[in-house]
XYZ file of C-alpha atoms in Angstrom:
651
model
C 97.144 87.361 140.446
C 98.512 84.117 141.856
C 97.992 81.054 140.670
C 97.037 77.783 141.973
C 97.617 74.171 141.020
C 95.307 71.329 141.444
C 97.172 69.061 144.128
C 95.286 65.672 143.023
C 93.738 63.963 140.108
C 91.762 66.582 139.577
C 90.533 65.665 135.844
C 89.483 62.235 137.197
C 87.378 64.015 139.661
C 85.437 65.921 137.591
C 85.492 63.538 134.986
C 83.043 61.500 137.622
C 81.406 64.382 139.286
C 80.174 65.219 134.892
C 79.608 61.578 134.138
C 78.336 59.288 137.230
C 76.940 61.424 140.133
C 74.862 63.882 137.812
C 71.643 62.198 135.906
C 70.897 65.198 133.622
C 73.238 68.192 132.972
C 70.786 70.855 133.715
C 70.936 70.808 137.467
C 74.252 72.584 137.141
C 71.849 75.274 137.214
C 69.969 73.951 140.711
C 73.703 73.995 142.372
C 74.655 77.060 141.325
C 71.159 78.465 142.933
C 71.414 76.698 145.307
C 75.145 77.897 146.511
C 73.240 81.515 146.577
C 70.468 80.878 148.692
C 73.006 79.304 151.377
C 74.951 82.377 151.222
C 71.797 84.363 151.582
C 70.377 82.338 154.110
C 73.549 82.643 156.178
C 73.598 86.585 155.424
C 70.232 87.295 156.786
C 71.045 85.096 159.871
C 74.077 87.176 160.669
C 71.742 90.506 160.182
C 69.761 88.943 163.245
C 72.290 87.566 165.416
C 74.984 89.252 164.674
C 75.525 92.948 165.600
C 78.404 93.613 163.283
C 75.941 93.083 160.767
C 72.715 94.376 162.349
C 73.097 97.713 160.144
C 73.766 96.074 156.872
C 71.432 97.161 153.976
C 70.157 94.133 152.849
C 67.264 93.505 150.237
C 68.061 89.923 149.303
C 67.766 88.109 145.808
C 69.002 86.107 143.646
C 69.537 87.843 139.350
C 70.027 85.271 136.303
C 71.348 87.380 132.722
C 72.858 85.846 130.106
C 74.587 86.460 126.416
C 73.720 84.437 123.943
C 76.694 84.179 120.985
C 75.345 85.718 117.999
C 76.617 84.724 114.412
C 80.150 85.273 113.226
C 81.362 86.290 116.743
C 84.388 84.724 118.593
C 82.604 85.119 121.596
C 81.266 82.701 123.432
C 77.869 82.321 124.934
C 77.938 83.254 128.610
C 75.131 82.730 131.996
C 75.662 84.806 134.745
C 74.238 84.402 138.978
C 74.598 86.306 140.963
C 73.744 87.274 144.287
C 73.928 89.273 147.719
C 74.783 87.197 150.363
C 77.629 86.381 152.722
C 80.314 86.748 149.812
C 83.735 85.166 150.019
C 87.307 87.003 150.367
C 90.371 85.329 149.053
C 90.777 82.972 151.778
C 86.924 81.815 151.264
C 87.615 81.124 147.495
C 90.804 78.818 148.128
C 89.034 77.002 150.909
C 85.255 77.083 149.371
C 85.862 77.100 145.876
C 89.531 74.710 146.056
C 87.997 71.850 147.646
C 88.972 69.883 145.112
C 92.367 70.543 145.547
C 92.335 69.507 149.128
C 94.090 66.204 150.099
C 90.885 65.047 150.679
C 90.169 64.391 147.177
C 91.969 60.976 147.063
C 89.449 60.164 150.121
C 87.128 61.234 148.349
C 87.439 59.114 144.971
C 88.451 55.993 147.475
C 84.992 56.287 149.318
C 83.036 56.862 146.037
C 84.919 53.289 144.453
C 84.922 51.381 146.958
C 80.641 52.114 148.549
C 80.066 52.428 144.883
C 78.194 55.317 145.813
C 76.363 54.494 148.419
C 76.769 57.482 150.636
C 75.235 60.518 149.929
C 76.787 62.119 152.322
C 80.187 62.334 150.425
C 79.287 64.113 147.941
C 78.046 67.111 150.678
C 81.081 66.474 152.731
C 83.419 66.867 150.345
C 81.497 69.924 148.594
C 82.115 69.184 144.748
C 78.668 70.454 143.793
C 79.662 74.020 142.396
C 81.703 71.736 139.694
C 79.078 70.815 138.183
C 79.367 73.796 136.470
C 81.830 72.239 134.350
C 78.935 69.846 132.585
C 78.253 72.924 130.523
C 81.380 75.803 130.825
C 84.960 75.224 129.981
C 86.023 78.248 131.755
C 84.015 79.934 135.095
C 85.042 83.034 136.528
C 84.032 83.729 140.396
C 83.962 86.955 141.637
C 83.055 87.858 145.012
C 83.422 90.304 147.783
C 82.836 89.274 151.469
C 80.119 91.036 153.992
C 81.669 94.306 155.879
C 85.316 93.870 153.792
C 86.355 96.296 151.003
C 87.961 94.754 148.603
C 86.542 92.194 146.145
C 88.341 88.857 144.629
C 88.089 86.916 141.421
C 88.487 83.418 140.967
C 88.826 82.159 136.938
C 89.262 77.931 137.004
C 88.962 75.976 133.422
C 88.984 73.149 135.420
C 92.102 71.326 134.533
C 95.144 72.886 135.019
C 94.113 74.460 138.520
C 92.951 77.940 139.303
C 93.990 81.366 139.467
C 93.139 84.471 142.137
C 93.165 88.155 141.358
C 91.555 91.517 143.277
C 88.454 92.640 141.943
C 85.542 95.048 141.685
C 82.672 95.026 143.191
C 79.899 97.524 144.520
C 78.219 95.260 147.751
C 78.640 91.977 149.477
C 77.753 89.000 147.688
C 79.023 86.852 144.674
C 78.801 86.545 140.946
C 79.356 83.122 138.873
C 80.306 83.767 134.958
C 79.885 80.579 133.181
C 81.567 80.639 129.725
C 79.335 78.358 127.956
C 80.478 74.945 125.749
C 78.750 74.413 121.981
C 76.649 72.022 123.876
C 76.278 73.973 127.176
C 74.985 76.988 124.364
C 71.434 75.727 124.463
C 71.220 76.569 128.482
C 72.010 80.645 127.233
C 67.722 81.128 126.785
C 65.023 82.726 128.558
C 63.079 79.659 127.960
C 65.389 77.441 129.334
C 66.350 78.735 132.402
C 63.073 79.662 133.590
C 61.785 76.508 132.838
C 64.870 74.756 134.743
C 64.506 77.644 137.782
C 60.657 76.515 138.278
C 60.772 72.892 138.053
C 64.465 72.684 140.235
C 64.467 75.982 142.232
C 60.534 77.932 142.319
C 60.307 77.495 146.217
C 63.696 79.229 146.989
C 62.951 81.455 149.630
C 64.345 84.478 148.298
C 63.049 85.667 144.899
C 65.006 84.982 141.352
C 65.408 87.607 139.032
C 66.139 86.891 134.988
C 67.271 90.190 132.797
C 66.599 89.695 129.502
C 66.400 91.340 126.161
C 62.993 91.589 124.591
C 62.455 92.899 121.234
C 60.218 95.139 119.818
C 58.408 95.419 116.647
C 56.282 97.906 114.860
C 52.968 97.871 113.676
C 53.994 96.040 110.911
C 55.624 93.526 112.525
C 59.113 94.384 111.504
C 62.079 94.518 114.296
C 62.798 97.894 115.678
C 64.973 97.475 118.579
C 64.780 96.078 121.669
C 64.667 96.588 125.603
C 65.804 95.127 128.569
C 63.250 93.613 131.015
C 63.779 91.869 134.348
C 61.027 89.429 135.872
C 60.781 87.318 138.716
C 60.943 83.805 137.728
C 59.890 82.266 140.950
C 57.485 81.989 143.539
C 59.622 82.217 146.447
C 57.092 80.955 149.238
C 57.408 77.142 150.038
C 53.910 76.352 150.145
C 54.464 72.829 152.329
C 56.868 75.579 154.998
C 54.442 78.012 155.736
C 52.167 77.064 159.083
C 48.609 75.272 158.764
C 46.928 78.344 160.308
C 47.725 80.604 157.699
C 46.998 78.149 154.939
C 43.349 78.198 153.555
C 41.673 75.022 151.951
C 41.999 76.873 148.582
C 46.113 77.242 148.565
C 46.147 73.532 149.511
C 43.975 72.598 146.324
C 45.420 75.302 143.750
C 49.025 74.033 145.054
C 48.057 70.461 144.140
C 46.249 71.067 140.788
C 49.541 72.712 140.024
C 51.595 69.538 141.584
C 49.482 67.047 140.343
C 48.622 68.652 137.057
C 44.771 67.302 137.559
C 41.727 69.213 137.216
C 40.107 68.099 140.072
C 40.626 68.660 143.817
C 42.058 66.196 145.909
C 40.556 63.770 148.342
C 42.281 64.412 150.718
C 45.255 66.158 152.099
C 48.046 66.038 155.056
C 50.696 68.550 155.853
C 53.089 67.450 158.568
C 56.172 69.539 159.949
C 58.738 67.012 162.084
C 61.290 68.686 164.413
C 63.162 66.456 166.413
C 66.145 64.422 165.829
C 65.047 64.975 161.951
C 63.754 68.370 160.963
C 61.543 67.833 157.338
C 57.789 69.111 155.940
C 55.824 66.594 154.320
C 52.764 66.994 152.461
C 50.818 64.671 150.689
C 47.894 64.395 147.996
C 45.225 61.390 147.468
C 43.793 62.197 144.274
C 39.934 61.682 143.913
C 40.634 59.038 140.686
C 43.619 56.642 140.431
C 46.515 57.687 138.169
C 46.055 55.931 134.839
C 49.397 54.284 135.079
C 48.734 53.068 139.138
C 48.645 48.959 138.098
C 51.522 49.805 134.787
C 55.577 48.373 135.538
C 57.010 51.769 134.809
C 54.426 53.991 136.535
C 55.577 57.565 137.252
C 56.091 58.100 141.211
C 53.420 61.037 142.695
C 56.546 62.094 145.352
C 59.039 65.483 144.657
C 61.801 65.458 147.385
C 63.718 68.845 147.800
C 66.114 69.892 150.502
C 65.691 73.322 151.854
C 63.316 74.310 149.661
C 65.831 73.304 146.608
C 64.268 70.320 144.244
C 66.080 67.111 144.021
C 63.890 64.313 142.469
C 60.636 63.400 141.349
C 61.114 60.449 139.447
C 62.849 58.113 142.593
C 60.356 55.208 143.588
C 61.574 54.844 146.682
C 60.054 57.777 148.215
C 57.170 55.698 148.545
C 56.981 52.008 148.654
C 55.147 50.494 145.842
C 51.671 50.171 146.957
C 51.628 53.901 147.670
C 52.184 55.111 144.740
C 49.234 56.664 144.185
C 50.357 59.298 146.611
C 51.400 62.834 145.402
C 52.861 65.341 147.096
C 55.825 67.139 148.920
C 59.085 65.899 151.128
C 61.354 68.150 151.908
C 64.382 67.728 154.276
C 66.522 70.079 156.338
C 69.278 67.249 157.102
C 70.083 65.697 153.604
C 73.044 67.464 151.830
C 72.071 69.613 148.863
C 73.998 68.557 146.523
C 72.868 65.081 146.043
C 72.217 62.466 143.269
C 69.221 61.217 142.849
C 70.964 57.368 142.554
C 73.100 57.956 145.793
C 70.045 58.649 147.666
C 68.173 55.453 147.835
C 70.365 54.605 149.815
C 70.225 57.049 152.250
C 69.127 56.544 156.329
C 67.899 59.958 156.716
C 65.286 59.219 154.035
C 64.826 56.502 154.813
C 63.528 57.426 158.228
C 61.321 60.124 156.790
C 59.824 57.511 154.687
C 58.855 55.369 157.170
C 57.374 57.980 159.386
C 55.712 59.640 156.387
C 53.874 56.101 155.722
C 52.799 55.521 159.337
C 51.126 58.760 158.811
C 49.791 57.910 155.809
C 47.778 54.842 157.146
C 47.216 57.125 160.095
C 45.623 59.450 158.437
C 43.326 56.788 156.110
C 43.050 55.053 159.278
C 41.384 58.137 160.641
C 39.056 58.681 157.535
C 37.935 55.135 158.130
C 36.524 55.806 161.360
C 35.328 59.357 160.344
C 33.290 57.518 157.560
C 31.811 55.968 160.735
C 30.866 58.687 163.109
C 30.879 61.317 160.633
C 28.244 62.687 158.047
C 27.552 61.692 154.115
C 30.074 63.429 153.233
C 32.668 61.899 155.282
C 31.034 58.185 153.922
C 31.371 59.243 150.541
C 34.407 60.296 150.966
C 35.808 56.915 152.435
C 33.873 54.966 149.617
C 35.730 56.868 147.179
C 39.062 56.474 148.513
C 37.807 52.289 148.916
C 36.562 52.475 145.572
C 39.783 53.778 143.946
C 43.275 52.369 145.878
C 41.885 49.296 147.980
C 43.626 47.278 145.498
C 46.621 48.876 145.484
C 45.933 48.521 149.810
C 46.378 44.882 149.389
C 49.155 45.048 148.022
C 51.021 46.187 151.148
C 49.863 42.834 152.747
C 52.661 40.996 151.511
C 55.027 44.565 150.771
C 54.826 45.541 154.052
C 55.226 43.754 156.772
C 56.052 45.747 159.825
C 52.606 48.067 158.759
C 50.409 44.502 157.735
C 48.402 45.096 161.246
C 47.806 49.158 160.281
C 47.016 47.998 156.649
C 44.779 44.782 157.388
C 41.903 47.373 159.622
C 41.868 49.663 156.194
C 41.160 46.635 153.198
C 37.554 46.231 152.502
C 35.777 42.884 150.897
C 32.296 42.697 149.512
C 30.450 39.894 151.741
C 27.441 37.773 152.207
C 26.151 39.494 154.765
C 25.580 42.638 153.563
C 25.835 45.141 150.845
C 28.380 47.375 150.028
C 32.473 46.700 151.774
C 33.538 45.361 154.800
C 36.392 44.752 157.010
C 37.560 42.407 158.926
C 37.102 44.004 161.605
C 33.482 44.214 160.880
C 33.354 40.529 160.052
C 34.376 39.891 163.002
C 31.832 41.722 165.417
C 28.993 39.726 163.511
C 30.875 36.299 164.112
C 28.984 33.406 164.864
C 29.343 33.401 169.113
C 30.829 29.601 168.260
C 32.658 30.579 164.940
C 36.530 30.309 165.108
C 37.366 31.226 161.497
C 37.035 33.874 158.916
C 35.851 32.565 155.305
C 36.299 33.950 151.950
C 36.193 32.844 148.879
C 38.215 33.915 146.128
C 38.700 33.396 142.375
C 39.137 36.823 140.670
C 40.431 35.668 137.188
C 38.636 38.986 135.159
C 37.568 42.135 136.965
C 33.907 43.804 137.788
C 31.400 43.106 139.252
C 30.713 40.159 136.885
C 33.472 37.616 139.288
C 31.936 38.942 142.330
C 28.066 38.113 140.741
C 30.002 34.608 139.624
C 31.601 34.131 143.251
C 28.185 34.895 145.216
C 26.655 32.192 143.256
C 29.006 29.554 143.661
C 27.887 25.991 144.709
C 30.698 26.100 147.397
C 28.283 29.086 149.860
C 25.732 26.376 149.675
C 25.656 24.717 153.215
C 27.636 28.214 154.214
C 24.377 29.960 153.893
C 22.032 27.436 154.955
C 23.944 28.073 158.121
C 23.941 31.849 157.936
C 27.448 31.758 158.506
C 29.423 35.521 156.573
C 31.695 34.616 153.855
C 33.951 37.663 152.460
C 34.123 37.758 148.488
C 37.525 38.768 147.340
C 37.432 38.593 143.488
C 40.488 41.079 143.126
C 43.286 39.022 141.040
C 45.327 39.783 143.978
C 43.424 38.011 146.365
C 44.677 35.188 145.464
C 48.067 36.047 145.850
C 47.283 38.344 149.085
C 45.182 36.901 151.641
C 46.799 33.180 151.706
C 50.105 35.103 152.780
C 47.882 36.870 155.797
C 46.840 33.298 157.492
C 44.986 34.706 160.132
C 43.502 38.320 161.317
C 44.645 39.834 165.038
C 42.842 42.400 166.514
C 43.969 43.721 170.332
C 40.794 44.512 172.250
C 40.148 46.189 175.629
C 39.889 43.281 178.747
C 37.255 43.546 181.744
C 40.820 44.580 183.927
C 41.419 47.277 181.006
C 43.983 45.432 180.005
C 44.505 45.107 176.464
C 44.307 41.566 174.693
C 44.892 40.340 171.582
C 42.619 37.840 169.545
C 43.071 36.101 166.354
C 41.146 34.368 164.011
C 42.182 32.219 161.231
C 41.423 32.938 157.686
C 39.695 30.083 155.705
C 39.238 29.826 151.748
C 36.114 27.693 151.195
C 37.317 26.621 148.127
C 40.131 24.543 149.154
C 39.921 20.887 150.172
C 39.018 20.431 154.123
C 37.356 23.700 154.742
C 33.920 21.937 155.182
C 34.974 20.456 158.738
C 34.324 23.662 160.553
C 30.281 23.515 159.072
C 29.918 20.854 161.643
C 28.122 18.350 159.559
C 28.569 15.179 161.009
C 29.828 12.463 158.502
C 27.269 9.945 157.387
C 29.207 6.469 157.302
C 26.293 4.504 155.883
C 25.706 7.590 152.994
C 29.647 7.599 152.241
C 28.956 3.331 152.043
C 26.494 4.087 149.713
C 28.165 6.966 147.284
C 31.210 5.014 147.374
C 30.285 3.019 143.822
C 29.256 5.851 142.347
C 32.429 8.294 143.542
C 34.389 5.341 142.050
C 32.783 5.168 138.772
C 32.826 9.252 138.217
C 36.722 9.049 139.528
C 37.199 6.393 137.128
C 36.149 8.081 134.170
C 37.705 11.692 134.451
C 41.381 9.802 134.767
C 43.795 12.360 134.687
C 41.646 14.922 134.647
C 40.826 15.508 138.120
C 43.239 14.906 141.576
C 40.515 13.535 143.267
C 36.441 12.691 143.561
C 35.029 13.032 147.049
C 31.398 12.623 148.425
C 30.522 16.831 149.592
C 29.665 17.682 152.943
C 29.040 21.540 151.346
C 26.790 20.969 148.373
C 23.337 21.546 149.023
C 21.321 22.296 145.914
C 23.950 22.085 143.104
C 25.141 18.496 141.467
C 29.152 19.245 141.593
C 31.985 21.868 142.678
C 35.705 21.802 142.676
C 38.098 22.441 145.561
C 41.881 22.979 145.036
C 44.146 20.522 148.134
C 45.309 22.612 150.264
C 49.013 22.327 149.083
C 48.095 23.170 145.787
C 47.352 26.798 143.996
C 44.187 27.990 143.480
C 42.853 27.244 140.086
C 42.674 30.651 139.521
C 45.977 31.111 140.302
C 47.359 28.724 138.204
C 45.673 30.285 135.625
C 47.439 33.528 136.743
C 50.548 32.510 136.821
C 50.605 30.747 133.437
C 49.461 33.958 132.018
C 52.416 35.601 133.549
C 54.591 33.238 131.224
C 55.474 30.506 134.272
C 54.394 27.811 131.606
C 56.756 25.527 133.209
C 54.819 25.342 136.328
C 53.282 21.439 136.516
C 49.303 21.293 135.872
C 46.826 21.845 138.993
C 44.224 19.405 138.952
C 41.258 19.996 141.227
C 39.547 17.739 143.098
C 35.882 17.175 142.534
C 33.131 17.340 145.307
C 29.820 15.943 144.351
C 26.502 16.146 146.267
C 25.372 12.231 146.951
C 21.439 13.413 147.142
C 21.863 14.866 143.638
C 19.354 13.124 141.325
C 22.295 13.341 138.317
C 24.485 11.897 140.784
C 22.181 8.896 142.287
C 20.923 8.449 138.414
C 24.553 6.796 138.326
C 24.022 4.003 140.818
C 22.778 1.817 138.380
C 24.691 2.747 135.396
C 26.826 0.183 134.016
C 27.186 2.162 130.224
C 30.638 3.209 130.628
C 30.335 5.925 127.841
C 27.293 7.494 129.964
C 29.170 7.786 132.833
C 31.694 9.237 131.395
C 29.746 11.856 129.623
C 27.896 12.466 133.327
C 31.243 12.909 134.744
C 32.586 15.031 131.856
C 29.641 17.616 132.548
C 29.646 17.279 136.256
C 33.188 18.693 136.267
C 32.892 20.761 133.218
C 30.194 23.377 134.674
C 31.786 23.043 138.192
C 34.894 24.453 136.363
C 32.406 27.197 134.702
C 30.021 27.657 137.603
C 33.781 28.958 139.252
C 34.577 31.039 136.196
C 36.848 29.445 134.765
C 37.569 28.819 131.078
C 37.208 24.839 129.590
C 40.417 23.380 127.733
C 37.598 21.788 124.812
C 34.439 23.509 124.837
C 33.667 21.169 121.776
C 33.811 18.430 123.836
C 31.532 19.483 126.810
C 29.394 20.514 124.394
C 29.508 17.259 122.514
C 28.403 15.458 125.523
C 25.582 17.623 126.743
C 24.094 16.890 123.613
C 24.399 13.096 123.789
C 22.991 13.111 127.351
C 19.955 15.574 126.350
C 18.962 13.219 123.335
C 18.558 10.247 125.701
């Protein structure tokens, strides 16, 4: 028996592995199964590519068994993982399982410390994944025999002082790893625990995984009469996303989605991609028919799982998809990431970032195709797109300010209601209907609440009267998020094909009709005589309202209503201010509206010859309060509004 001493800081390294590199202990089994799968992959390749191994009898499989510590038994619970892969000889055992005994261990520790665990390749490079087993075991035995060799070897270590190697017996090539479980690790010596871990982490390993266990037998009176040994396969062994599209049916995709997304309904759409080249990876993404219940929760559950070479890594990493695509369900499977990589280190990995960026572009492209199909396709394509927009239009809007690199693509996808057409419309549709002399895209926001009530409120807003009279279309934006997103957008740009087949770019500025100055583009000429005539009334109202308003102006946009409110171009809208206040921004300075009045309305005209300051105050207060109410805003003092209104009615 040969004794080998660990040469460098083993205890510190094992402490890092156990407490820093892995978030949960159960992934030790994933690591050992991954190693077994790699060994099978290597031998499988050699039986095809190397004449020395072509005659070798090879039926690849992984076997797992366990023994449970009984009461009054001094023996430990054990867990054994065995494969018939490439195997290892004495030199391989020292080289592969003695990785932490190399001088490179110190470099590993230094890099890990100085780079704050940001480089995911470190773990794979130094090969310490095997030692995650010491999270649950205080002794490990490895018996291995290399393919095409006759001698087997046993490697033993407690992970503290070093390891021992001696000759052993094994009937065929492959490796058997036996873990002597600690008291805390004994929970994994269980059929149900092993099956659960394998199905979650290694269900799609390409080789069959078998579990051997003792099943108790009972007589007809319910008494135990003995037990028998059973062996069951516990993984599916097929990674659906890695199979060719041509060999898959729609039912295959649907069944996998139901299992993956825990959804009883079929998916609305799925996208299956296989990329080869600089990066090699497979993706299978699903769009649910209904938005996840936690879509708008801060602690939402991510829907995309990460695999490396068919081995599950994580389903709890929000970095796999941008938050505006958090409704997407599916799988990313990379060939280039290291297998034994922690979730924490993945967040800064460049390979994963490239896969993520390519996946986002593919998803947005697929959504655009769905939109195009809705225009050119039949009723089914229209219903599909309608359903998509109703469920996911709002999170897509978040992408307009989250994802600047894909903003133009997202602009083509988001939809709004309109004063010109029923249903949803896009920026492109709006532009196609614009008047020849129109230079801007007009919109109105005001989503203080949610749903149809706000849409109805906006449609009846006095702010739209002049636009309606001139048959100018206005987009109705009643989502709360519109007040945040659209002002940051500034304009809509579209590339068009010129007469000489050159690509030309046109841009249209977005204008909010509930902003001061938006009426300047309506083409209404200033009537200086009317302004002069209305000035005394404007001054009366302004004096009566005092600091309740920022200003009072004569309106050019009102036709039927007596008043409306608008926001100063440099202030947030009233709706935005209400949202910020609800979000806890109490320290924010109060936003005061600008009141615009219709100089031709009888209520306003009626103030010309009035000197009663109380009546002027009542009329001015009602003009402001009703303008606020029409825009869906809450009054600070409803009782005061009712008193003023009653006094005016009484007169």
